[in-house]
mmCIF file of C-alpha atoms in Angstrom:
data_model
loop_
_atom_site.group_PDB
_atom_site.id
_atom_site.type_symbol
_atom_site.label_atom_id
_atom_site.label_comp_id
_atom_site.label_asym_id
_atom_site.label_seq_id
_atom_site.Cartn_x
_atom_site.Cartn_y
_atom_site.Cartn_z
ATOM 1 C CA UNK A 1 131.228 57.302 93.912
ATOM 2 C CA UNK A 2 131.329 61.248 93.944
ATOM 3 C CA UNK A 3 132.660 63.721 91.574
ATOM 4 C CA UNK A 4 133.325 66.053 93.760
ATOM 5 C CA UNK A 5 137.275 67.068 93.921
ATOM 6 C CA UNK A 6 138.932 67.077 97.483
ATOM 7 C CA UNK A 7 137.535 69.665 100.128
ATOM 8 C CA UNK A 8 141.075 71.606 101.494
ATOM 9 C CA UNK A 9 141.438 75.355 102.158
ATOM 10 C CA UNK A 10 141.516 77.479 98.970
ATOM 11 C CA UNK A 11 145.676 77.595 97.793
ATOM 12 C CA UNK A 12 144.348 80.785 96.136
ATOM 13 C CA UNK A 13 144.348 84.375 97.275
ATOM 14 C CA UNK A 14 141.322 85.237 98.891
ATOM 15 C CA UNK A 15 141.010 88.270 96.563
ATOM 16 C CA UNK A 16 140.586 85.546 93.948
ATOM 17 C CA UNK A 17 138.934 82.506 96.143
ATOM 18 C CA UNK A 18 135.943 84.646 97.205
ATOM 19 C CA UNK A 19 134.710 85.362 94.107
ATOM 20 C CA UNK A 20 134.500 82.605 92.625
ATOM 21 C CA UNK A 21 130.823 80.849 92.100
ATOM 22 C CA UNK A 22 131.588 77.090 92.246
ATOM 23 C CA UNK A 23 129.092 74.348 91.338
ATOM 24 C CA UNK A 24 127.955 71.946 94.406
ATOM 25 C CA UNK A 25 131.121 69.723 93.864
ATOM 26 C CA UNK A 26 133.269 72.737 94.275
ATOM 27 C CA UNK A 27 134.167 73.483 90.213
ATOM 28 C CA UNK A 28 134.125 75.407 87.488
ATOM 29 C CA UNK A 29 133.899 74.636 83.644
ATOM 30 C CA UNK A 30 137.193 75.749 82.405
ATOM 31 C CA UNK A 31 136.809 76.455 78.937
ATOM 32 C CA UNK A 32 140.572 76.256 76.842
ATOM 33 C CA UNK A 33 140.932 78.425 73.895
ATOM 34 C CA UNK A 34 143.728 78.497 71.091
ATOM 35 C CA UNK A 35 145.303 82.290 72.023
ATOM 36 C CA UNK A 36 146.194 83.570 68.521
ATOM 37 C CA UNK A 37 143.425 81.960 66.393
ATOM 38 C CA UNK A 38 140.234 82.160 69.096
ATOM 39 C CA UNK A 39 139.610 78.674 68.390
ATOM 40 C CA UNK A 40 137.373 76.389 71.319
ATOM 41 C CA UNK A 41 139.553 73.428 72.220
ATOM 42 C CA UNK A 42 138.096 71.441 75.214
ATOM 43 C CA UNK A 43 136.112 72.055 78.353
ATOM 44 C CA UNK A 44 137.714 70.761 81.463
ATOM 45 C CA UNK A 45 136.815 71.523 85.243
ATOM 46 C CA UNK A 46 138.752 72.863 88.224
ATOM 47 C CA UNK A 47 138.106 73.103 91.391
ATOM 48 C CA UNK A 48 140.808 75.706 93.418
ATOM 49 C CA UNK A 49 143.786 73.412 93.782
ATOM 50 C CA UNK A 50 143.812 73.293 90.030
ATOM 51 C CA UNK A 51 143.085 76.842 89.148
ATOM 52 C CA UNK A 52 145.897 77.720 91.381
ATOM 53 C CA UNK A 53 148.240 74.792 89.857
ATOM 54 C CA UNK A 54 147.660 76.865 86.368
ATOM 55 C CA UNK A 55 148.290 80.289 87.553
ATOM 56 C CA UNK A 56 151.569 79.061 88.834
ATOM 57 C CA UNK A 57 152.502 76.602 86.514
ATOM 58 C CA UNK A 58 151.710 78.144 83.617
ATOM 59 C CA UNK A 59 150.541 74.851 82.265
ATOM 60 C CA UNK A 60 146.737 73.778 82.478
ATOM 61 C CA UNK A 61 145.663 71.650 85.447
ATOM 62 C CA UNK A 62 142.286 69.691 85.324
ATOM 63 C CA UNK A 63 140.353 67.732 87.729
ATOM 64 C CA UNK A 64 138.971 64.514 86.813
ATOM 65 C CA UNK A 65 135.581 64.155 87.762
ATOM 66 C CA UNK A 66 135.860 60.013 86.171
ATOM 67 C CA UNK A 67 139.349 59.201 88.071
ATOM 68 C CA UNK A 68 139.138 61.772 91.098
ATOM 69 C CA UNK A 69 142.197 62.742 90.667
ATOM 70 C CA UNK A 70 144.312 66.076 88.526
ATOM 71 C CA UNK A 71 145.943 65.502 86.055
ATOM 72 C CA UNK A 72 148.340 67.833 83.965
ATOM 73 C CA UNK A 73 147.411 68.414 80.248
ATOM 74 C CA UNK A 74 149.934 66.984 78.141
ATOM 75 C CA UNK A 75 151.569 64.828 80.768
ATOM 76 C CA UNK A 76 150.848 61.475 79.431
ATOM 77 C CA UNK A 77 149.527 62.938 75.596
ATOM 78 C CA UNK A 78 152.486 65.281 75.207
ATOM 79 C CA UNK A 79 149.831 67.283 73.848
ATOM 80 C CA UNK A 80 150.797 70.212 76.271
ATOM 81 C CA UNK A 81 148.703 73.541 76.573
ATOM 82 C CA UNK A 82 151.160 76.384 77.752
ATOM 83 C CA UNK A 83 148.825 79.091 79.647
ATOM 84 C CA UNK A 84 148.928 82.766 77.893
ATOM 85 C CA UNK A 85 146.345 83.924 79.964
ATOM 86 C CA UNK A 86 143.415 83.264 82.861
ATOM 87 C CA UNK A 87 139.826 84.588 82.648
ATOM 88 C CA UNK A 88 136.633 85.190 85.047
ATOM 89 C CA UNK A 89 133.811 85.459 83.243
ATOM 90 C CA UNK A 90 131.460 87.611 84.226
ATOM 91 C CA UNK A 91 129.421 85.732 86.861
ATOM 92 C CA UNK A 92 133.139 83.854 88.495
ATOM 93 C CA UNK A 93 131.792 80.850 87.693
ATOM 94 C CA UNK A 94 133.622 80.035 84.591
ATOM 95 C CA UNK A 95 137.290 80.299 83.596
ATOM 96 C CA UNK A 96 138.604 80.935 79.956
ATOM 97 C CA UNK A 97 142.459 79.721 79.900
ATOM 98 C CA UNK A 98 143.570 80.884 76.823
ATOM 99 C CA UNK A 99 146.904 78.260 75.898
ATOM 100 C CA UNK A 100 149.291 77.686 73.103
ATOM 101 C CA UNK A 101 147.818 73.938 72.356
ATOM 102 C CA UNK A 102 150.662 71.574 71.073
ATOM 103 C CA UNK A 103 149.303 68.695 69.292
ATOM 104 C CA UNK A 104 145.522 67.563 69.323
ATOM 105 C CA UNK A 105 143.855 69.273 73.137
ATOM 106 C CA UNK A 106 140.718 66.002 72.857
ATOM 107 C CA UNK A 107 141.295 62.847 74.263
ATOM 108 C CA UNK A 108 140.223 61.499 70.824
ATOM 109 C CA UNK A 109 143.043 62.638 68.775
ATOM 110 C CA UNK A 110 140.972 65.397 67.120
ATOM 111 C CA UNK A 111 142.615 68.814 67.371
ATOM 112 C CA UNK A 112 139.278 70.278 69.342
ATOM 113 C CA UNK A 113 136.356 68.370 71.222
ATOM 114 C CA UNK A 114 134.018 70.405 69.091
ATOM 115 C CA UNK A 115 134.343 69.572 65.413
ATOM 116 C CA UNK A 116 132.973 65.540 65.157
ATOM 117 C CA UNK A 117 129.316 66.021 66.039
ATOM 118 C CA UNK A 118 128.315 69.545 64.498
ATOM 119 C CA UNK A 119 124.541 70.129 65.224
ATOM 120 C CA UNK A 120 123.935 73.301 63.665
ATOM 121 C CA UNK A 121 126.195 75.235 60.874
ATOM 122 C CA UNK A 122 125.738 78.688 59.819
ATOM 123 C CA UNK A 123 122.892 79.686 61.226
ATOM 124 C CA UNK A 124 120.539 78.479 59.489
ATOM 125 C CA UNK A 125 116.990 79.025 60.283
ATOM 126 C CA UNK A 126 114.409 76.284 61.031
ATOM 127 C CA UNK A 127 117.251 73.207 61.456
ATOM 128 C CA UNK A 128 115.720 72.211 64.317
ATOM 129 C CA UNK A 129 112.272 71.994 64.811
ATOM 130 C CA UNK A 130 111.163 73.241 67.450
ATOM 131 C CA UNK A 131 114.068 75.622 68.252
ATOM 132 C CA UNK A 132 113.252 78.817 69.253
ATOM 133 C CA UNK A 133 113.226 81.433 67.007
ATOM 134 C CA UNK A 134 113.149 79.108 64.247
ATOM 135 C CA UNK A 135 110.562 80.081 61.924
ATOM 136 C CA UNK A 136 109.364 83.896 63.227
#
Protein backbone atom coordinates (compact mmCIF):
# COMPACT_ATOMS: atom_id res chain seq x y z
CA UNK A 1 0.00 0.00 0.00
CA UNK A 2 1.18 3.67 -0.86
CA UNK A 3 1.12 6.81 1.04
CA UNK A 4 0.90 8.83 -1.52
CA UNK A 5 -2.48 11.11 -1.51
CA UNK A 6 -4.60 11.10 -4.82
CA UNK A 7 -2.90 12.56 -8.07
CA UNK A 8 -5.79 15.35 -9.48
CA UNK A 9 -5.03 18.82 -10.89
CA UNK A 10 -3.89 21.34 -8.23
CA UNK A 11 -7.54 23.10 -6.71
CA UNK A 12 -5.00 25.86 -5.91
CA UNK A 13 -4.03 28.97 -7.78
CA UNK A 14 -1.19 28.44 -9.83
CA UNK A 15 0.46 31.52 -8.24
CA UNK A 16 0.40 29.30 -5.16
CA UNK A 17 0.60 25.55 -6.81
CA UNK A 18 3.91 26.30 -8.58
CA UNK A 19 5.79 27.05 -5.84
CA UNK A 20 5.34 24.69 -3.83
CA UNK A 21 8.28 21.87 -3.30
CA UNK A 22 6.33 18.65 -2.57
CA UNK A 23 7.92 15.40 -1.34
CA UNK A 24 7.70 12.28 -3.92
CA UNK A 25 4.12 11.42 -2.61
CA UNK A 26 3.03 14.88 -3.45
CA UNK A 27 3.09 16.57 0.43
CA UNK A 28 4.20 18.78 2.66
CA UNK A 29 4.79 18.64 6.54
CA UNK A 30 2.28 21.02 7.83
CA UNK A 31 3.43 22.12 11.01
CA UNK A 32 0.20 23.60 13.45
CA UNK A 33 1.05 26.22 15.89
CA UNK A 34 -1.08 27.73 18.87
CA UNK A 35 -1.48 31.62 17.30
CA UNK A 36 -1.32 33.70 20.52
CA UNK A 37 1.09 31.61 22.67
CA UNK A 38 3.68 30.23 19.69
CA UNK A 39 3.25 26.91 21.06
CA UNK A 40 4.12 23.53 18.48
CA UNK A 41 0.99 21.41 18.45
CA UNK A 42 1.22 18.57 15.82
CA UNK A 43 2.75 17.92 12.45
CA UNK A 44 0.33 16.76 9.86
CA UNK A 45 0.80 16.52 5.93
CA UNK A 46 -1.06 17.93 2.93
CA UNK A 47 -0.89 17.39 -0.26
CA UNK A 48 -2.90 20.39 -2.52
CA UNK A 49 -6.48 19.26 -2.10
CA UNK A 50 -5.93 19.79 1.57
CA UNK A 51 -3.96 22.95 1.60
CA UNK A 52 -6.66 24.37 -0.49
CA UNK A 53 -9.54 22.74 1.85
CA UNK A 54 -7.77 25.04 4.74
CA UNK A 55 -7.44 28.22 2.92
CA UNK A 56 -11.10 28.01 2.25
CA UNK A 57 -12.39 26.46 5.12
CA UNK A 58 -10.68 28.09 7.53
CA UNK A 59 -10.43 24.87 9.44
CA UNK A 60 -7.27 22.52 9.09
CA UNK A 61 -7.44 19.69 6.56
CA UNK A 62 -4.90 16.72 6.77
CA UNK A 63 -4.13 13.84 4.66
CA UNK A 64 -3.73 10.54 6.11
CA UNK A 65 -0.84 8.87 4.94
CA UNK A 66 -2.18 5.42 7.39
CA UNK A 67 -6.00 5.57 6.05
CA UNK A 68 -5.47 7.35 2.54
CA UNK A 69 -7.94 9.39 3.05
CA UNK A 70 -8.48 13.56 4.62
CA UNK A 71 -9.79 14.01 7.30
CA UNK A 72 -10.93 17.35 9.07
CA UNK A 73 -9.27 18.19 12.47
CA UNK A 74 -11.74 18.10 15.07
CA UNK A 75 -14.39 16.24 13.13
CA UNK A 76 -14.58 13.12 15.07
CA UNK A 77 -12.25 14.66 18.36
CA UNK A 78 -14.19 17.91 18.53
CA UNK A 79 -10.84 19.06 19.17
CA UNK A 80 -11.19 21.69 16.28
CA UNK A 81 -8.21 23.98 15.07
CA UNK A 82 -9.78 27.26 13.56
CA UNK A 83 -7.04 28.62 10.91
CA UNK A 84 -5.66 32.34 11.84
CA UNK A 85 -3.21 32.16 9.33
CA UNK A 86 -1.17 30.04 6.38
CA UNK A 87 2.64 30.05 5.96
CA UNK A 88 5.42 29.09 3.19
CA UNK A 89 8.43 28.65 4.61
CA UNK A 90 11.16 29.65 2.97
CA UNK A 91 12.02 26.76 0.62
CA UNK A 92 7.68 26.06 -0.21
CA UNK A 93 8.10 22.95 1.08
CA UNK A 94 6.64 23.36 4.44
CA UNK A 95 3.46 25.05 5.71
CA UNK A 96 3.04 26.71 9.24
CA UNK A 97 -0.94 26.94 9.92
CA UNK A 98 -1.10 28.92 12.77
CA UNK A 99 -4.90 27.82 14.55
CA UNK A 100 -6.86 28.59 17.62
CA UNK A 101 -6.57 24.75 19.00
CA UNK A 102 -9.78 23.77 21.03
CA UNK A 103 -9.15 20.94 23.24
CA UNK A 104 -6.00 18.58 23.09
CA UNK A 105 -4.51 18.93 18.86
CA UNK A 106 -2.60 14.87 19.53
CA UNK A 107 -4.39 11.92 18.89
CA UNK A 108 -3.26 10.88 22.42
CA UNK A 109 -5.19 13.26 24.44
CA UNK A 110 -2.10 15.36 25.26
CA UNK A 111 -2.57 19.04 24.44
CA UNK A 112 0.70 18.90 21.89
CA UNK A 113 2.50 15.80 20.19
CA UNK A 114 5.68 17.22 21.60
CA UNK A 115 5.71 17.18 25.39
CA UNK A 116 5.72 13.03 26.37
CA UNK A 117 9.14 12.05 25.06
CA UNK A 118 11.47 15.21 25.71
CA UNK A 119 15.06 14.31 24.51
CA UNK A 120 16.90 17.28 25.29
CA UNK A 121 15.87 20.32 27.81
CA UNK A 122 17.59 23.52 28.06
CA UNK A 123 20.33 23.21 26.20
CA UNK A 124 22.42 21.57 27.92
CA UNK A 125 25.78 20.70 26.69
CA UNK A 126 27.17 17.15 26.30
CA UNK A 127 23.46 15.23 26.82
CA UNK A 128 24.10 13.30 24.10
CA UNK A 129 27.16 11.81 23.34
CA UNK A 130 28.17 12.13 20.40
CA UNK A 131 26.10 15.21 19.39
CA UNK A 132 27.73 17.70 17.66
CA UNK A 133 28.97 20.48 19.28
CA UNK A 134 28.74 18.77 22.45
CA UNK A 135 31.84 19.16 24.25
CA UNK A 136 33.98 22.04 22.06
Amino acid sequence: MTSSSPRRPSPLPPEIADRLKRSADGLLPAIAQQYDTGEVLMLGWMDDEALHRTLTTGRCTYWSRSRREYWVKGDTSGHFQWVKSVALDCDADTVLVKVDQVGAACHTGARTCFDADVLLADGVDGAVSGTPGADQ
